[in-house]
XYZ file of C-alpha atoms in Angstrom:
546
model
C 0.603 -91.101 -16.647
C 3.026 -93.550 -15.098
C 0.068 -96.518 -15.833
C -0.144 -95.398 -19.639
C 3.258 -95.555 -20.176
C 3.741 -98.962 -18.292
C 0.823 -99.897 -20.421
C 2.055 -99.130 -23.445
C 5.047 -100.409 -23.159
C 3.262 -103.978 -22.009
C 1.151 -103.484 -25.403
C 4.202 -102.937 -27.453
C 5.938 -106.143 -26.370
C 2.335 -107.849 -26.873
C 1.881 -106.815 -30.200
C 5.888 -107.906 -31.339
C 5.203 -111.172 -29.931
C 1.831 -112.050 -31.618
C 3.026 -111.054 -34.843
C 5.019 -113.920 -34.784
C 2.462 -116.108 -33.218
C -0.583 -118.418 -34.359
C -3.408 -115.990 -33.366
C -5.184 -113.456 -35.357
C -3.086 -111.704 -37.973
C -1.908 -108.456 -37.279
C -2.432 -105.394 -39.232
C 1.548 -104.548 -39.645
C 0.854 -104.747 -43.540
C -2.028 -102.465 -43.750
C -2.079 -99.411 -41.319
C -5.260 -98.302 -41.860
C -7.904 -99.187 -39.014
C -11.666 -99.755 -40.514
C -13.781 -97.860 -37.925
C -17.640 -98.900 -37.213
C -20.826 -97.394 -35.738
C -22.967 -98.783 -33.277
C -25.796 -97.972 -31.444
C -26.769 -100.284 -28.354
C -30.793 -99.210 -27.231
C -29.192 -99.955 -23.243
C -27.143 -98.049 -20.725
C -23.645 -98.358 -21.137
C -20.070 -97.283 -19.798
C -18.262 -94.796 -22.308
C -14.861 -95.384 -22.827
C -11.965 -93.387 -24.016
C -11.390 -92.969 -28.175
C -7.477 -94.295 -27.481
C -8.637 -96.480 -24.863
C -5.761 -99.545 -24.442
C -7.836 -102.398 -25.066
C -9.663 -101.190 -28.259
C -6.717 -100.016 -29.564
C -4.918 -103.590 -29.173
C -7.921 -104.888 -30.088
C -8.154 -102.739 -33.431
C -4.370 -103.363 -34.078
C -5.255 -107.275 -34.371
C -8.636 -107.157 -36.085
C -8.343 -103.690 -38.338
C -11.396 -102.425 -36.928
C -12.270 -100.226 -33.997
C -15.860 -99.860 -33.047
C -17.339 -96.269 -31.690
C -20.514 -97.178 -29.459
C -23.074 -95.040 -28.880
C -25.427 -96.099 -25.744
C -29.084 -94.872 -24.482
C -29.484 -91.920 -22.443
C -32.324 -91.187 -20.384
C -33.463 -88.276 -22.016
C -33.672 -90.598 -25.486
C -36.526 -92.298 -25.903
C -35.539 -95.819 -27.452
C -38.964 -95.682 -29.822
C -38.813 -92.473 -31.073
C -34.819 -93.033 -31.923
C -35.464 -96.582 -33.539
C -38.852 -95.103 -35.647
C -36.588 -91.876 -36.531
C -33.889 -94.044 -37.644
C -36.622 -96.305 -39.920
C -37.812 -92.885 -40.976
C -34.647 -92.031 -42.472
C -33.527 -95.310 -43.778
C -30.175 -94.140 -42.010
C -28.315 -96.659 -38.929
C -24.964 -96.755 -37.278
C -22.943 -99.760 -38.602
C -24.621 -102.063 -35.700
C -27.978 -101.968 -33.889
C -28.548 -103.668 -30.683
C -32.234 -102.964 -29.743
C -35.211 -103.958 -27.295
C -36.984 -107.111 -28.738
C -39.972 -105.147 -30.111
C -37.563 -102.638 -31.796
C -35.298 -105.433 -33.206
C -38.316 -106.866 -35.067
C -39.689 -103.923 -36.003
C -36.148 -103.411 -37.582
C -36.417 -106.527 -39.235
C -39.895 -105.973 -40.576
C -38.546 -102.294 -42.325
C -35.744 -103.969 -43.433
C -33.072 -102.316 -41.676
C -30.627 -105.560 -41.234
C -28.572 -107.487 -43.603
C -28.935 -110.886 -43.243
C -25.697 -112.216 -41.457
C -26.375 -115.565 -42.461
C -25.394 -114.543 -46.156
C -21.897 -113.845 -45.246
C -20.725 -116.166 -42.350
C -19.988 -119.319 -44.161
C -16.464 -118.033 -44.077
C -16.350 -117.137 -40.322
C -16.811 -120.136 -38.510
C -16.413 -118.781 -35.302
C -19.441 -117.073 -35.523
C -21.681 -119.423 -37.633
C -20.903 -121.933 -34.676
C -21.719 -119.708 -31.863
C -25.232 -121.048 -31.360
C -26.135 -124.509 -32.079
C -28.598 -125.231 -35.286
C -31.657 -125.871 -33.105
C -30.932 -122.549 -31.463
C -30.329 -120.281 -34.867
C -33.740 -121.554 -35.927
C -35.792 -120.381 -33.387
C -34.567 -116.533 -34.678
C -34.811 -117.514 -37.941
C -36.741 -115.010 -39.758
C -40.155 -116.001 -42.116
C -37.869 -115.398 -45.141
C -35.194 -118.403 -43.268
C -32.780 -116.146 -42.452
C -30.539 -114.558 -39.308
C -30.684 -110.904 -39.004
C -29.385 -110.830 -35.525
C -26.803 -112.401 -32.780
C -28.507 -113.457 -29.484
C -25.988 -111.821 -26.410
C -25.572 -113.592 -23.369
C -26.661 -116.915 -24.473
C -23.721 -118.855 -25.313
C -21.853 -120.933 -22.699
C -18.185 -121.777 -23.461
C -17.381 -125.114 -21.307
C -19.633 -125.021 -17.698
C -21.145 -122.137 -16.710
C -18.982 -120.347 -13.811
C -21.334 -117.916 -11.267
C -20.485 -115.831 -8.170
C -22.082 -112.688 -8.900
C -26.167 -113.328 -8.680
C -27.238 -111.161 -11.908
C -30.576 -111.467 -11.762
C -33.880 -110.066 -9.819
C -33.775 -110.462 -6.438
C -34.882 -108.559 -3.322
C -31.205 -106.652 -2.740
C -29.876 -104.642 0.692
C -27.129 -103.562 1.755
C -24.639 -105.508 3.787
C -24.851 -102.458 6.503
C -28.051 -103.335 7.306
C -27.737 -106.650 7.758
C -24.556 -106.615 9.967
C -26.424 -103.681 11.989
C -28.978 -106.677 12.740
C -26.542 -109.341 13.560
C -27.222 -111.230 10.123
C -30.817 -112.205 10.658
C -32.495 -114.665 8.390
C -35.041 -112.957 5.641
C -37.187 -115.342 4.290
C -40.217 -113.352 3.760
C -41.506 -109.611 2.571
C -42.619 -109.056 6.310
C -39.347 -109.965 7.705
C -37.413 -107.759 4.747
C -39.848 -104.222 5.223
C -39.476 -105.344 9.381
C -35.529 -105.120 9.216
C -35.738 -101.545 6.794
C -38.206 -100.022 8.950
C -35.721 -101.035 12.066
C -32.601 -99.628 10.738
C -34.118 -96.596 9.440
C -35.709 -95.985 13.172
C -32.055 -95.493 14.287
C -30.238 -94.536 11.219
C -32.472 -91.990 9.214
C -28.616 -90.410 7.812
C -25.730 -92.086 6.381
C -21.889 -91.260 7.678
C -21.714 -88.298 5.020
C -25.555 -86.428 7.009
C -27.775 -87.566 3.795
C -30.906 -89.104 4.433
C -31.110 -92.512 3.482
C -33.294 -94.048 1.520
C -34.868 -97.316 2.933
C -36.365 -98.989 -0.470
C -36.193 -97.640 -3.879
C -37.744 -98.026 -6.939
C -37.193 -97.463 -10.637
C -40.472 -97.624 -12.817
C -39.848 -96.329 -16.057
C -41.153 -98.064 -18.831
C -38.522 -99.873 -19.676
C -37.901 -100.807 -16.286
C -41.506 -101.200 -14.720
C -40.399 -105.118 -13.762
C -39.367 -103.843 -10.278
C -43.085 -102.863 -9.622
C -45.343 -105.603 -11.428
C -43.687 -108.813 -10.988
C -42.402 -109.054 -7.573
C -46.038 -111.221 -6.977
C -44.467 -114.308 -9.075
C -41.349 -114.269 -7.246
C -43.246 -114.159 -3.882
C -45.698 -116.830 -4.941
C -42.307 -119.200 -5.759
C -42.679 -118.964 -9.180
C -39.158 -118.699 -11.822
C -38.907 -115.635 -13.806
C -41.239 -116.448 -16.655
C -41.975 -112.484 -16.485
C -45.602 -112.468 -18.118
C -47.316 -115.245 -16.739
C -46.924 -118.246 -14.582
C -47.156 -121.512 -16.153
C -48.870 -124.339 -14.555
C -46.796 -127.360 -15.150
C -49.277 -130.271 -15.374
C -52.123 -128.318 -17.130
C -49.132 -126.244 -19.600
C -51.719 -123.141 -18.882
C -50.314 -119.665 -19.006
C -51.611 -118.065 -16.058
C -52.461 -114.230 -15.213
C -50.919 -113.050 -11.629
C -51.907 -109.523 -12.006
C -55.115 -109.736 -9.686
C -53.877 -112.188 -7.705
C -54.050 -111.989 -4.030
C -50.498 -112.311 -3.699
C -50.367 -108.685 -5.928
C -52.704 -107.571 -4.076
C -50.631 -108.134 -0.576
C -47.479 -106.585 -2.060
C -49.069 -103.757 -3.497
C -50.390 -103.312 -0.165
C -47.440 -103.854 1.251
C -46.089 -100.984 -0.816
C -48.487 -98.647 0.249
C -48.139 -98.974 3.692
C -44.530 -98.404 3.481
C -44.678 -95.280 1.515
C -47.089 -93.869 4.319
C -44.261 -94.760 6.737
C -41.867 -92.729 4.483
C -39.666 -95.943 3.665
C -40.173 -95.521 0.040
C -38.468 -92.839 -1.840
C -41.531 -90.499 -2.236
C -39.730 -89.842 -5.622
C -39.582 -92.938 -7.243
C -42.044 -92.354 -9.690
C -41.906 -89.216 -11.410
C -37.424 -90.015 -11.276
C -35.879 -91.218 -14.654
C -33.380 -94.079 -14.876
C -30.399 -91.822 -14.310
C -31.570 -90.801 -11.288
C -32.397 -93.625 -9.657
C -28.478 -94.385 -10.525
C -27.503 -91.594 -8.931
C -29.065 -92.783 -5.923
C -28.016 -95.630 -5.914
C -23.871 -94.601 -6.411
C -24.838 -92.194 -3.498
C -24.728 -95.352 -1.315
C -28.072 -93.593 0.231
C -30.447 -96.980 -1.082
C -30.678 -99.703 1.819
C -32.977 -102.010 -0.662
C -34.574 -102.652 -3.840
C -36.320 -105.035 -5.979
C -33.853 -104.846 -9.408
C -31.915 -107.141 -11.727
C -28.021 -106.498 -10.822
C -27.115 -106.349 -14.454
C -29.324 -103.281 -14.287
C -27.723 -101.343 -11.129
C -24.001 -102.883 -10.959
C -22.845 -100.290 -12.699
C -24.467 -97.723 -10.405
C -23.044 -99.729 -7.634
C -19.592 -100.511 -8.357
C -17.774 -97.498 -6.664
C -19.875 -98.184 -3.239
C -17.696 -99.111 -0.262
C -17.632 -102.627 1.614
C -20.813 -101.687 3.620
C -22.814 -100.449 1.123
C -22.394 -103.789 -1.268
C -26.121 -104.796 -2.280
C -26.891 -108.916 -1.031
C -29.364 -110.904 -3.045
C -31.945 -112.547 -1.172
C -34.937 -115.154 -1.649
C -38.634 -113.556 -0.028
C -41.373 -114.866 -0.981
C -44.917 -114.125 0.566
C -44.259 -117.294 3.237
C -42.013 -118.945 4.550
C -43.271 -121.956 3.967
C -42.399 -120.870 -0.148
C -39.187 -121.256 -1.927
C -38.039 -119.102 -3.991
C -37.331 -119.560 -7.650
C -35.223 -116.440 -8.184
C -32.332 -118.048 -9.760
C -32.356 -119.824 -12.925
C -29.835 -122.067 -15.242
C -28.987 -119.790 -18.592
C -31.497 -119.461 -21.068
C -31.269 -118.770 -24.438
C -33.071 -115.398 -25.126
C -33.656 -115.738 -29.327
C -35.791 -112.442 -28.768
C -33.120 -109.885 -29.792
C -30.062 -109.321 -30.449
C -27.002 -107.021 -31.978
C -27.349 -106.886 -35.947
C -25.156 -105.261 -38.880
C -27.572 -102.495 -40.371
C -28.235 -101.812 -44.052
C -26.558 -98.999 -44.045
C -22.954 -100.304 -43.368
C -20.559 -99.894 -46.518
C -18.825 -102.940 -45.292
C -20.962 -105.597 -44.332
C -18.680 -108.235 -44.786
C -16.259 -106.679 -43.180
C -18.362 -106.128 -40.347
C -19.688 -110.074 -40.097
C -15.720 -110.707 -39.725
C -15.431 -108.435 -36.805
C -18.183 -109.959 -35.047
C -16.295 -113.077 -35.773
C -12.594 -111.871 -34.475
C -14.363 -110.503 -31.398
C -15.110 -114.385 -30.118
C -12.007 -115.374 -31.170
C -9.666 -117.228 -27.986
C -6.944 -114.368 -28.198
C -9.355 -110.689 -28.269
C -12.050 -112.612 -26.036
C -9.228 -112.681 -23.102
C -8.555 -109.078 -23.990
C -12.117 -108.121 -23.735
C -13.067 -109.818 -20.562
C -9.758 -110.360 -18.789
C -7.582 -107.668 -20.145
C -3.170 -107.860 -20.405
C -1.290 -110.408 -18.618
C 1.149 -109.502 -16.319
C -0.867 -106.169 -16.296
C -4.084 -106.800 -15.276
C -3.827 -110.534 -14.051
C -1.089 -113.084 -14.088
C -1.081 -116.468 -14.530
C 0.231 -119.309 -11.586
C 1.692 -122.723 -12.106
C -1.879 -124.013 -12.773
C -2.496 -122.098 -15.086
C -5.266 -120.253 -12.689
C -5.490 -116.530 -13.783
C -5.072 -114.294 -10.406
C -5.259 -110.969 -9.807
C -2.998 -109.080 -6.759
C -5.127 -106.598 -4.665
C -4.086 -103.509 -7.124
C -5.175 -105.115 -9.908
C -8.363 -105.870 -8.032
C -8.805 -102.227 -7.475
C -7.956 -100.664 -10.913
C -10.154 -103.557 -12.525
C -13.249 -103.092 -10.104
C -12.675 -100.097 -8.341
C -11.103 -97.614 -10.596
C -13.479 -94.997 -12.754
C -10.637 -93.647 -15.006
C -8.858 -97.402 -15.305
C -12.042 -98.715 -16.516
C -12.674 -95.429 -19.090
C -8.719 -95.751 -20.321
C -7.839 -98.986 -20.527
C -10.667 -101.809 -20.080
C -12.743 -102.358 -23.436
C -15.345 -105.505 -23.436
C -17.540 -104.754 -25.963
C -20.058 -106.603 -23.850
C -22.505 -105.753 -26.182
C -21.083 -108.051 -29.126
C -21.191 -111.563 -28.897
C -19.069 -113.246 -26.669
C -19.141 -116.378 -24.641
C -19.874 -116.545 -21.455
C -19.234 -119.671 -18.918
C -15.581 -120.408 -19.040
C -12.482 -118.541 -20.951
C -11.016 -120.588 -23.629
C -8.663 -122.293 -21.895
C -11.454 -124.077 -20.079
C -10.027 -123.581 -17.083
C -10.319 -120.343 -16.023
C -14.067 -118.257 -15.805
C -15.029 -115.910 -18.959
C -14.227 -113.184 -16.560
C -12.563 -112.373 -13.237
C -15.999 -111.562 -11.704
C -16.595 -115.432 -12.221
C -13.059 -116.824 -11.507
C -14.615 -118.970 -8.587
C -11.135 -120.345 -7.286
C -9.960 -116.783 -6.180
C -13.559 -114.709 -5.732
C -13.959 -114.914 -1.835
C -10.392 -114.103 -1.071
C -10.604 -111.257 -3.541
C -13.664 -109.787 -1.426
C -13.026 -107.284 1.231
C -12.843 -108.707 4.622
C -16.486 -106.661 5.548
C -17.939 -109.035 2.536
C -16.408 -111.870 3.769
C -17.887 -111.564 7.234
C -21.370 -111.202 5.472
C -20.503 -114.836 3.600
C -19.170 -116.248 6.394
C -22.312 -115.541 8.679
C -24.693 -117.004 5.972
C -21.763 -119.684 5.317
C -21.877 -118.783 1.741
C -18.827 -118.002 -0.691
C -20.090 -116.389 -3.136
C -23.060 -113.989 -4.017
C -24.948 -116.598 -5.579
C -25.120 -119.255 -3.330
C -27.595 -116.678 -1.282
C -29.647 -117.509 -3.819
C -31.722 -121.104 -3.918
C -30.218 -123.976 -6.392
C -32.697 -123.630 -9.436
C -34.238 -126.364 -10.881
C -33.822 -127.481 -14.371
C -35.703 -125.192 -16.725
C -38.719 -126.222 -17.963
C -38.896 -126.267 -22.260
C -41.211 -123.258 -22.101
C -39.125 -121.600 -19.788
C -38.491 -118.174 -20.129
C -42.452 -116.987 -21.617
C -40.194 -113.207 -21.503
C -38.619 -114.499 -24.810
C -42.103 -114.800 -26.144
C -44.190 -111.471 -25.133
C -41.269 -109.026 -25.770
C -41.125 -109.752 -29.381
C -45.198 -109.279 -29.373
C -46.357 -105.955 -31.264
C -49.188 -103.948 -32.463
C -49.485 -106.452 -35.235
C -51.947 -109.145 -33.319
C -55.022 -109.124 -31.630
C -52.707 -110.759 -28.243
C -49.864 -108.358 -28.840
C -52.864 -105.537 -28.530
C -54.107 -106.931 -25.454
C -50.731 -107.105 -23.803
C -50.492 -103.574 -24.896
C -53.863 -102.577 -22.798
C -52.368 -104.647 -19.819
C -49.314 -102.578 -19.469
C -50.690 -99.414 -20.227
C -53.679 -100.392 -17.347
C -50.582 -100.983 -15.123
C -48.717 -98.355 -15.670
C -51.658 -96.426 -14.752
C -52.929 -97.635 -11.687
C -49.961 -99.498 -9.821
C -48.142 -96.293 -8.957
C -51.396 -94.706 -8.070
C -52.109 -98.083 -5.437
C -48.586 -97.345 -3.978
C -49.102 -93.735 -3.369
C -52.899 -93.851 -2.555
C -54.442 -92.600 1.136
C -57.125 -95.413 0.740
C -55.621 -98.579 -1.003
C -58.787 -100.388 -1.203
C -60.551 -98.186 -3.321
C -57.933 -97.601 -5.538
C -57.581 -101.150 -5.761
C -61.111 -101.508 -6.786
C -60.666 -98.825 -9.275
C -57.579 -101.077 -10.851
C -59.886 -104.594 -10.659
C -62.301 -102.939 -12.506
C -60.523 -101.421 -15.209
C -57.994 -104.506 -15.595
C -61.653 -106.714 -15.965
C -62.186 -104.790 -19.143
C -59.755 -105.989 -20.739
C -60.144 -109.265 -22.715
C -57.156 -110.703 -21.399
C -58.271 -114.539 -21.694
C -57.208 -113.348 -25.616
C -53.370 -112.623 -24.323
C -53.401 -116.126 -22.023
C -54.439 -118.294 -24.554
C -52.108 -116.864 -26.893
C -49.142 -117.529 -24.118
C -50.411 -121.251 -23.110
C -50.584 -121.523 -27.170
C -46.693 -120.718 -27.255
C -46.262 -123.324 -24.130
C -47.401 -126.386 -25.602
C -45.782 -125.213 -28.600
C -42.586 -125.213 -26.954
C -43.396 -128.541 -25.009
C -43.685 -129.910 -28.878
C -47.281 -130.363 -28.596
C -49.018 -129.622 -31.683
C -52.779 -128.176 -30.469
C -53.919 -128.026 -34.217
C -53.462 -132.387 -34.259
């Protein structure tokens, strides 16, 4: 009660001295706040209807946005195809890349690109090049690409990709061994778990986890490209001198993990639920602080994760099948042009809504998305370094009910990422660099200081430059029904989501294994791979038709 009122004071004071100032024009003539839908086909944090942020953040803009997220029990098809059914969408859509063109196709998205020519902010957010690789057949934009947009140099000290994660417990029971391999990382589990089977609280832990819903399956099927050193292309690997577009599925790399898999679930290392659990689940595991490791992309658990204590804080590492392999984990930013958050045909505003997308990445409400009130949730020093004292480390990371009341991103709109306007300080405090290690607790900054790291990414190799074609993901997710490739992909994941659980549960891998070989051989898949090698060279601006 105290923070509200402290808070609302702060906002008062805020709001009397912008009206006077060069930023975004206040709403003092017009009380009336425009209120929009949106639907986001993700998991996401809900956050409280007079929630501090998005109420400042309506008073300077005239609009508050209601967001609606994906629950497990949904099923993101059936919602999108229900909602193309009816011809009836929240204000915005933010859906997978298959559903996003699929929305296009129906028509269910204005195109933006009628209406920003008086919102520069937003017609400027990706460079020319970039808005015409989304460009539609028809030439126009009927969607905003999210996390693709670098303001100054990009800042990292979170690692939010796919990586082999464990918890810092287990490597500080071990004396902070080096893991360079799958061996060495099932080797240190099956250790720990010999002489702690229960956590602290008497639950049973649970030495490696795995989520393998559809949406999610990643985590089981392309671990072998990692291992084999190979950056996250996702559907293929790509051969650099011959451009090919090559299938790991069958390779013997697979087959050694799968293997690998296998013989840990005999030993009871796996979670003998992880696949028949949904996502929410496997979250709830994971908050539990019960998981000691997992193959997942952070972005995908940190919110599962962020209440865990010191011990229990999930570090990235680089196995690969050898030692003799480096891994290619880490990559530079990408641009992903395969979906995106769009303004749906059935908004009674759509200008209006355009202009909010714009306000959102102006300087002023982007520091009140990602950084929140100064003097209340950070304050600035003589550098003009944004810092944060240890409480306002702990409401800002730490605190369930601060987050639900009073911080309101939005992270699902566009926004820039990299640096904060000023070009000084990171987009967000999770990236502020100068001040990250001293704002870890001390049990974290053992862990660094035994790998003489500083940050969660440098446990992470430097990643090379990214090739043109690089990421192929961009590609296949926007494939459909619609081409003989996009049906072949189809039979690929459906033959995989089939058999791969099946080779991690089975009493007698090798014939099970067989069983998958022969199935996966009936597929035409040379029709998928020459479709991706096709997309390659197209990328590497070679023309195949010359």
């Amino acid at each position: 009660m105290l923070i509200k009122k402290i808070l609302s004071a702060v906002i008062s004071s805020a709001l009397l001295l912008s009206a006077g100032g060069c930023g975004l024009s206040g709403n003092e003539d017009d009380k009336e706040i425009k209120v929009f839908t949106g639907f986001y086909g993700t998991s996401g944090i809900e956050i409280a209807q007079d929630n501090d942020i998005m109420e400042l953040i309506a008073e300077k803009t005239g609009v508050k946005l209601e967001q609606t997220w994906l629950f497990e029990q949904d099923s993101a098809n059936r919602m999108f195809s229900d909602m193309i059914v009816s011809n009836k969408y929240p204000d915005y859509i933010y859906a997978d890349a298959e559903n996003c063109h699929k929305l296009i196709k129906e028509g269910a998205f204005i195109p933006i690109d009628k209406y920003w020519d008086d919102y520069p902010l937003l017609k400027s957010f990706c460079k020319e090049s970039e808005w015409d690789r989304i460009r539609s057949e028809d030439g126009h934009i009927y969607y905003i690409p999210l996390f693709s947009s670098i303001n100054g140099k990009t800042t990292e000290t979170v690692y939010s990709g796919e990586a082999f994660w464990i918890q810092l417990k287990v490597l500080k029971w071990a004396d902070y061994p080096e893991i360079k391999t799958l061996d060495e990382y099932f080797d240190l589990l099956e250790r720990y778990m010999r002489y702690n089977m229960y956590n602290e609280n008497g639950d049973k832990n649970i030495g490696y986890e795995i989520l393998a819903t559809n949406n999610t399956f990643f985590a089981v099927d392309n671990p072998p490209m990692f291992l084999d050193g190979y950056p996250n292309d996702g559907c293929c690997i790509v051969d650099p001198d011959s451009l090919d577009a090559r299938d790991y599925n069958l390779s013997d790399t697979a087959k050694l993990w799968f293997k690998k898999l296998n013989e840990e679930y005999s030993k009871g290392i796996i979670d003998p639920e992880c696949f028949v659990q949904n996502s929410d689940q496997y979250y709830q595991k994971i908050a539990s602080g019960r998981v000691l490791g997992m193959v997942d992309q952070y972005w995908n658990f940190s919110q599962a994760a962020n209440d865990l204590p010191p011990e229990c804080t999930y570090i990235p590492l680089n196995v690969t099948i050898d030692e003799s392999i480096e891994g290619r984990y880490r990559s530079r930013s990408t641009f992903n042009d395969s979906t995106g958050v769009g303004v749906s045909v059935s908004c009674s505003d759509p200008d209006a809504a355009v202009k909010f997308m714009n306000d959102l990445l102006s300087p002023e409400i982007e520091l009140l998305r990602f950084w929140g009130i100064e003097d209340v949730d950070y304050t600035v020093d003589e550098n003009g370094i944004f810092r944060q004292s240890q409480k306002q480390i702990d409401r800002w990371f730490s605190n369930s009910y601060y987050s639900y009341s009073h911080i309101c991103m939005y992270n699902y709109m566009p926004y820039h990422m990299g640096q904060a306007p000023d070009k000084i300080n990171a987009y967000c405090p999770s990236y502020q660099e100068e001040t990250f290690f001293e704002r870890q607790p001390p049990l974290v900054q053992e862990c660094f200081k035994a790998y003489n790291n500083k940050t969660f990414v440098d446990f992470m190799n430097e990643p090379d430059e990214n090739p043109p074609w690089f990421p192929m993901w961009t590609y296949s997710n926007t494939l459909t029904n619609d081409t003989d490739y996009g049906r072949v992909m189809k039979q690929i994941d459906n033959e995989k989501h089939r058999y791969l659980p099946l080779l991690v549960m089975s009493g007698d891998f090798d014939a099970q294994w067989e069983k998958y070989e022969e199935a996966y051989k009936q597929i035409d898949t040379e029709i998928y791979f020459n479709a991706l090698s096709a997309e390659v060279r197209r990328r590497c601006g070679i023309n195949e038709k010359e």
